[in-house]
PDB file of C-alpha atoms in Angstrom:
ATOM      1  CA  UNK A 187      -8.384  -8.107 -53.193  1.00 76.00           C
ATOM      2  CA  UNK A 188     -11.409  -9.766 -56.690  1.00 90.00           C
ATOM      3  CA  UNK A 189     -13.367 -12.644 -55.410  1.00 95.00           C
ATOM      4  CA  UNK A 190     -15.675 -12.516 -57.692  1.00 97.00           C
ATOM      5  CA  UNK A 191     -16.796 -16.564 -57.897  1.00 98.00           C
ATOM      6  CA  UNK A 192     -16.105 -18.747 -54.654  1.00 98.00           C
ATOM      7  CA  UNK A 193     -16.571 -21.845 -55.024  1.00 98.00           C
ATOM      8  CA  UNK A 194     -18.264 -24.378 -51.214  1.00 97.00           C
ATOM      9  CA  UNK A 195     -16.846 -27.735 -50.356  1.00 96.00           C
ATOM     10  CA  UNK A 196     -19.966 -29.564 -48.970  1.00 94.00           C
ATOM     11  CA  UNK A 197     -21.111 -33.582 -47.977  1.00 92.00           C
ATOM     12  CA  UNK A 198     -24.835 -34.510 -46.128  1.00 89.00           C
ATOM     13  CA  UNK A 199     -23.087 -32.998 -42.957  1.00 89.00           C
ATOM     14  CA  UNK A 200     -23.969 -30.127 -40.043  1.00 91.00           C
ATOM     15  CA  UNK A 201     -19.541 -28.946 -40.399  1.00 89.00           C
ATOM     16  CA  UNK A 202     -20.590 -28.505 -44.277  1.00 92.00           C
ATOM     17  CA  UNK A 203     -23.897 -26.625 -43.996  1.00 94.00           C
ATOM     18  CA  UNK A 204     -22.443 -24.763 -40.749  1.00 94.00           C
ATOM     19  CA  UNK A 205     -19.409 -23.578 -44.302  1.00 95.00           C
ATOM     20  CA  UNK A 206     -22.191 -23.390 -47.203  1.00 96.00           C
ATOM     21  CA  UNK A 207     -24.334 -20.876 -44.763  1.00 96.00           C
ATOM     22  CA  UNK A 208     -20.798 -19.052 -44.239  1.00 95.00           C
ATOM     23  CA  UNK A 209     -19.033 -18.718 -48.100  1.00 96.00           C
ATOM     24  CA  UNK A 210     -22.786 -17.961 -49.242  1.00 97.00           C
ATOM     25  CA  UNK A 211     -22.563 -15.132 -46.742  1.00 95.00           C
ATOM     26  CA  UNK A 212     -19.154 -13.593 -48.349  1.00 95.00           C
ATOM     27  CA  UNK A 213     -21.065 -14.657 -51.559  1.00 95.00           C
ATOM     28  CA  UNK A 214     -23.459 -11.639 -50.641  1.00 94.00           C
ATOM     29  CA  UNK A 215     -20.815  -9.397 -48.796  1.00 94.00           C
ATOM     30  CA  UNK A 216     -18.797  -9.784 -51.902  1.00 94.00           C
ATOM     31  CA  UNK A 217     -20.722  -9.924 -55.028  1.00 94.00           C
ATOM     32  CA  UNK A 218     -19.513 -12.497 -55.813  1.00 96.00           C
ATOM     33  CA  UNK A 219     -21.033 -15.530 -58.390  1.00 97.00           C
ATOM     34  CA  UNK A 220     -21.440 -19.323 -55.959  1.00 97.00           C
ATOM     35  CA  UNK A 221     -20.445 -22.693 -57.059  1.00 97.00           C
ATOM     36  CA  UNK A 222     -22.088 -25.579 -54.431  1.00 97.00           C
ATOM     37  CA  UNK A 223     -20.033 -28.908 -54.934  1.00 97.00           C
ATOM     38  CA  UNK A 224     -20.386 -32.241 -53.686  1.00 95.00           C
ATOM     39  CA  UNK A 225     -17.904 -35.044 -54.325  1.00 93.00           C
ATOM     40  CA  UNK A 226     -19.430 -38.206 -54.394  1.00 90.00           C
ATOM     41  CA  UNK A 227     -16.456 -41.339 -53.902  1.00 83.00           C
ATOM     42  CA  UNK A 228     -16.366 -44.358 -55.198  1.00 77.00           C
ATOM     43  CA  UNK A 229     -18.053 -46.818 -53.795  1.00 71.00           C
ATOM     44  CA  UNK A 230     -15.996 -50.813 -53.676  1.00 64.00           C
ATOM     45  CA  UNK A 231     -18.171 -52.944 -55.426  1.00 59.00           C
ATOM     46  CA  UNK A 232     -18.356 -56.441 -54.615  1.00 55.00           C
ATOM     47  CA  UNK A 233     -16.085 -58.132 -56.868  1.00 54.00           C
ATOM     48  CA  UNK A 234     -16.505 -61.679 -57.644  1.00 53.00           C
ATOM     49  CA  UNK A 235     -12.878 -62.657 -58.922  1.00 56.00           C
ATOM     50  CA  UNK A 236     -13.415 -64.902 -62.508  1.00 57.00           C
ATOM     51  CA  UNK A 237     -10.548 -67.171 -64.028  1.00 57.00           C
ATOM     52  CA  UNK A 238      -9.630 -67.857 -67.787  1.00 56.00           C
ATOM     53  CA  UNK A 239     -11.078 -71.503 -68.088  1.00 58.00           C
ATOM     54  CA  UNK A 240      -8.535 -72.267 -70.609  1.00 60.00           C
ATOM     55  CA  UNK A 241      -5.434 -71.082 -68.132  1.00 60.00           C
ATOM     56  CA  UNK A 242      -6.594 -70.754 -65.282  1.00 58.00           C
ATOM     57  CA  UNK A 243      -5.777 -66.862 -64.845  1.00 60.00           C
ATOM     58  CA  UNK A 244      -7.236 -63.831 -63.230  1.00 58.00           C
ATOM     59  CA  UNK A 245      -9.368 -61.494 -65.789  1.00 53.00           C
ATOM     60  CA  UNK A 246      -8.113 -58.494 -65.448  1.00 54.00           C
ATOM     61  CA  UNK A 247     -10.587 -56.140 -63.964  1.00 51.00           C
ATOM     62  CA  UNK A 248     -13.412 -59.045 -64.065  1.00 46.00           C
ATOM     63  CA  UNK A 249     -15.877 -57.667 -61.330  1.00 47.00           C
ATOM     64  CA  UNK A 250     -14.917 -54.444 -61.412  1.00 47.00           C
ATOM     65  CA  UNK A 251     -18.012 -53.137 -62.846  1.00 50.00           C
ATOM     66  CA  UNK A 252     -19.825 -50.116 -61.356  1.00 59.00           C
ATOM     67  CA  UNK A 253     -23.138 -50.649 -60.443  1.00 73.00           C
ATOM     68  CA  UNK A 254     -25.903 -48.878 -62.416  1.00 79.00           C
ATOM     69  CA  UNK A 255     -28.917 -48.767 -59.645  1.00 83.00           C
ATOM     70  CA  UNK A 256     -25.478 -47.212 -56.618  1.00 81.00           C
ATOM     71  CA  UNK A 257     -24.550 -44.397 -58.722  1.00 82.00           C
ATOM     72  CA  UNK A 258     -28.522 -43.300 -59.799  1.00 87.00           C
ATOM     73  CA  UNK A 259     -29.290 -43.637 -55.962  1.00 88.00           C
ATOM     74  CA  UNK A 260     -26.094 -41.940 -55.619  1.00 88.00           C
ATOM     75  CA  UNK A 261     -26.166 -38.699 -58.234  1.00 90.00           C
ATOM     76  CA  UNK A 262     -29.571 -38.489 -57.245  1.00 93.00           C
ATOM     77  CA  UNK A 263     -28.587 -38.731 -53.150  1.00 92.00           C
ATOM     78  CA  UNK A 264     -26.215 -35.483 -54.755  1.00 93.00           C
ATOM     79  CA  UNK A 265     -28.661 -33.872 -56.406  1.00 93.00           C
ATOM     80  CA  UNK A 266     -31.233 -32.878 -52.743  1.00 94.00           C
ATOM     81  CA  UNK A 267     -28.219 -32.046 -51.256  1.00 94.00           C
ATOM     82  CA  UNK A 268     -27.454 -28.749 -53.789  1.00 95.00           C
ATOM     83  CA  UNK A 269     -31.359 -28.015 -54.126  1.00 95.00           C
ATOM     84  CA  UNK A 270     -31.510 -28.446 -49.559  1.00 95.00           C
ATOM     85  CA  UNK A 271     -28.426 -26.246 -49.203  1.00 96.00           C
ATOM     86  CA  UNK A 272     -29.337 -23.874 -52.750  1.00 95.00           C
ATOM     87  CA  UNK A 273     -33.421 -23.904 -50.750  1.00 95.00           C
ATOM     88  CA  UNK A 274     -31.280 -22.982 -47.430  1.00 96.00           C
ATOM     89  CA  UNK A 275     -29.389 -20.507 -47.589  1.00 95.00           C
ATOM     90  CA  UNK A 276     -30.412 -18.558 -51.415  1.00 94.00           C
ATOM     91  CA  UNK A 277     -31.920 -15.397 -50.537  1.00 92.00           C
ATOM     92  CA  UNK A 278     -31.944 -13.208 -53.589  1.00 85.00           C
ATOM     93  CA  UNK A 279     -30.400 -13.046 -56.766  1.00 85.00           C
ATOM     94  CA  UNK A 280     -27.590 -14.766 -56.225  1.00 87.00           C
ATOM     95  CA  UNK A 281     -25.855 -16.482 -59.299  1.00 91.00           C
ATOM     96  CA  UNK A 282     -25.406 -20.318 -58.252  1.00 95.00           C
ATOM     97  CA  UNK A 283     -23.898 -22.615 -60.157  1.00 95.00           C
ATOM     98  CA  UNK A 284     -24.277 -27.033 -58.894  1.00 96.00           C
ATOM     99  CA  UNK A 285     -21.686 -29.473 -59.594  1.00 94.00           C
ATOM    100  CA  UNK A 286     -21.237 -32.801 -58.903  1.00 92.00           C
ATOM    101  CA  UNK A 287     -17.835 -34.874 -59.710  1.00 90.00           C
ATOM    102  CA  UNK A 288     -16.309 -38.081 -59.010  1.00 88.00           C
ATOM    103  CA  UNK A 289     -13.987 -39.336 -56.705  1.00 87.00           C
ATOM    104  CA  UNK A 290     -11.093 -38.063 -54.211  1.00 89.00           C
ATOM    105  CA  UNK A 291     -12.744 -35.239 -52.134  1.00 90.00           C
ATOM    106  CA  UNK A 292     -10.385 -32.832 -52.353  1.00 93.00           C
ATOM    107  CA  UNK A 293      -8.946 -33.210 -55.636  1.00 94.00           C
ATOM    108  CA  UNK A 294     -12.448 -33.168 -57.027  1.00 94.00           C
ATOM    109  CA  UNK A 295     -13.084 -29.652 -54.876  1.00 96.00           C
ATOM    110  CA  UNK A 296      -9.711 -28.200 -56.075  1.00 96.00           C
ATOM    111  CA  UNK A 297     -10.305 -29.217 -59.896  1.00 96.00           C
ATOM    112  CA  UNK A 298     -14.079 -27.488 -59.372  1.00 96.00           C
ATOM    113  CA  UNK A 299     -12.667 -24.507 -58.141  1.00 97.00           C
ATOM    114  CA  UNK A 300     -10.548 -24.259 -61.237  1.00 97.00           C
ATOM    115  CA  UNK A 301     -13.736 -25.237 -64.129  1.00 96.00           C
ATOM    116  CA  UNK A 302     -15.405 -22.591 -61.759  1.00 97.00           C
ATOM    117  CA  UNK A 303     -12.994 -20.366 -61.775  1.00 97.00           C
ATOM    118  CA  UNK A 304     -13.508 -19.962 -58.138  1.00 98.00           C
ATOM    119  CA  UNK A 305     -10.926 -16.562 -56.948  1.00 98.00           C
ATOM    120  CA  UNK A 306     -11.621 -18.279 -53.063  1.00 98.00           C
ATOM    121  CA  UNK A 307     -12.784 -21.782 -51.665  1.00 97.00           C
ATOM    122  CA  UNK A 308     -14.958 -22.101 -48.779  1.00 97.00           C
ATOM    123  CA  UNK A 309     -15.128 -26.150 -46.582  1.00 94.00           C
ATOM    124  CA  UNK A 310     -16.186 -26.724 -43.303  1.00 91.00           C
ATOM    125  CA  UNK A 311     -14.071 -29.420 -40.882  1.00 85.00           C
ATOM    126  CA  UNK A 312     -14.562 -31.395 -38.974  1.00 72.00           C
ATOM    127  CA  UNK A 313     -11.525 -30.274 -35.745  1.00 62.00           C
ATOM    128  CA  UNK A 314     -10.440 -34.309 -35.642  1.00 61.00           C
ATOM    129  CA  UNK A 315      -7.514 -34.545 -34.663  1.00 59.00           C
ATOM    130  CA  UNK A 316      -4.260 -37.219 -33.701  1.00 56.00           C
ATOM    131  CA  UNK A 317      -5.864 -40.368 -33.954  1.00 53.00           C
ATOM    132  CA  UNK A 318      -8.666 -39.983 -35.576  1.00 51.00           C
ATOM    133  CA  UNK A 319      -7.076 -37.552 -38.529  1.00 50.00           C
ATOM    134  CA  UNK A 320      -4.503 -40.413 -38.975  1.00 49.00           C
ATOM    135  CA  UNK A 321      -6.925 -42.856 -39.959  1.00 42.00           C
ATOM    136  CA  UNK A 322      -9.738 -40.523 -41.993  1.00 44.00           C
ATOM    137  CA  UNK A 323      -7.701 -38.038 -43.064  1.00 53.00           C
ATOM    138  CA  UNK A 324      -9.020 -34.835 -43.959  1.00 83.00           C
ATOM    139  CA  UNK A 325      -9.997 -33.431 -47.523  1.00 87.00           C
ATOM    140  CA  UNK A 326     -10.151 -29.426 -45.557  1.00 88.00           C
ATOM    141  CA  UNK A 327      -6.089 -30.158 -45.456  1.00 88.00           C
ATOM    142  CA  UNK A 328      -5.642 -31.895 -48.565  1.00 91.00           C
ATOM    143  CA  UNK A 329      -7.805 -28.667 -49.839  1.00 93.00           C
ATOM    144  CA  UNK A 330      -5.494 -26.704 -47.878  1.00 92.00           C
ATOM    145  CA  UNK A 331      -2.010 -28.890 -49.424  1.00 91.00           C
ATOM    146  CA  UNK A 332      -2.406 -28.886 -52.943  1.00 94.00           C
ATOM    147  CA  UNK A 333      -5.068 -25.904 -54.374  1.00 96.00           C
ATOM    148  CA  UNK A 334      -3.360 -22.366 -55.761  1.00 97.00           C
ATOM    149  CA  UNK A 335      -6.156 -20.365 -55.050  1.00 97.00           C
ATOM    150  CA  UNK A 336      -6.904 -18.766 -50.946  1.00 96.00           C
ATOM    151  CA  UNK A 337      -8.885 -21.845 -48.785  1.00 96.00           C
ATOM    152  CA  UNK A 338     -11.388 -20.526 -46.454  1.00 93.00           C
ATOM    153  CA  UNK A 339     -12.189 -23.011 -43.474  1.00 92.00           C
ATOM    154  CA  UNK A 340     -14.605 -22.836 -41.592  1.00 91.00           C
ATOM    155  CA  UNK A 341     -14.137 -23.942 -37.557  1.00 86.00           C
ATOM    156  CA  UNK A 342     -17.744 -25.979 -36.158  1.00 81.00           C
ATOM    157  CA  UNK A 343     -17.796 -25.596 -32.611  1.00 75.00           C
ATOM    158  CA  UNK A 344     -20.188 -28.142 -30.934  1.00 70.00           C
ATOM    159  CA  UNK A 345     -20.990 -26.144 -28.261  1.00 59.00           C
ATOM    160  CA  UNK A 346     -22.260 -22.717 -30.299  1.00 51.00           C
ATOM    161  CA  UNK A 347     -24.405 -24.839 -32.113  1.00 50.00           C
ATOM    162  CA  UNK A 348     -26.160 -26.820 -29.380  1.00 49.00           C
ATOM    163  CA  UNK A 349     -28.666 -23.941 -27.868  1.00 49.00           C
ATOM    164  CA  UNK A 350     -29.969 -23.889 -31.407  1.00 48.00           C
TER     165      UNK A 350
END
């Protein structure tokens, strides 16, 4: 088994941070290039209905334009997150590629893995179950279901990290 490229999916959570640590260690052990990706999910903007004054019909897509200031803020936050993870876990001459994608998290991670040519995806899990999982969904589960390459899901145990 050759692992030459590892993609680590991150967000701004302790679960993703733990997975990033694991992914960087794995990359060092295999001498693999590391890609890290964060996905910006669209925030629905308030839509103001606009009406055609001649016929009284709504314009399609009216008011659904994204706020450029919000997009800029999200981009800056994503770049800050990526830089923080690299600064925290890069220890030597690892080859690091950073990605930011827009859309659904699971789809973005799978698509980014294909773009990067990753051999494996590393992602953390919130360990949700039951009703929480039904309402919130599970990015890790969706990535596992749709990825054509292996996915290493790194669990995070609260009780193990409380003493740190």
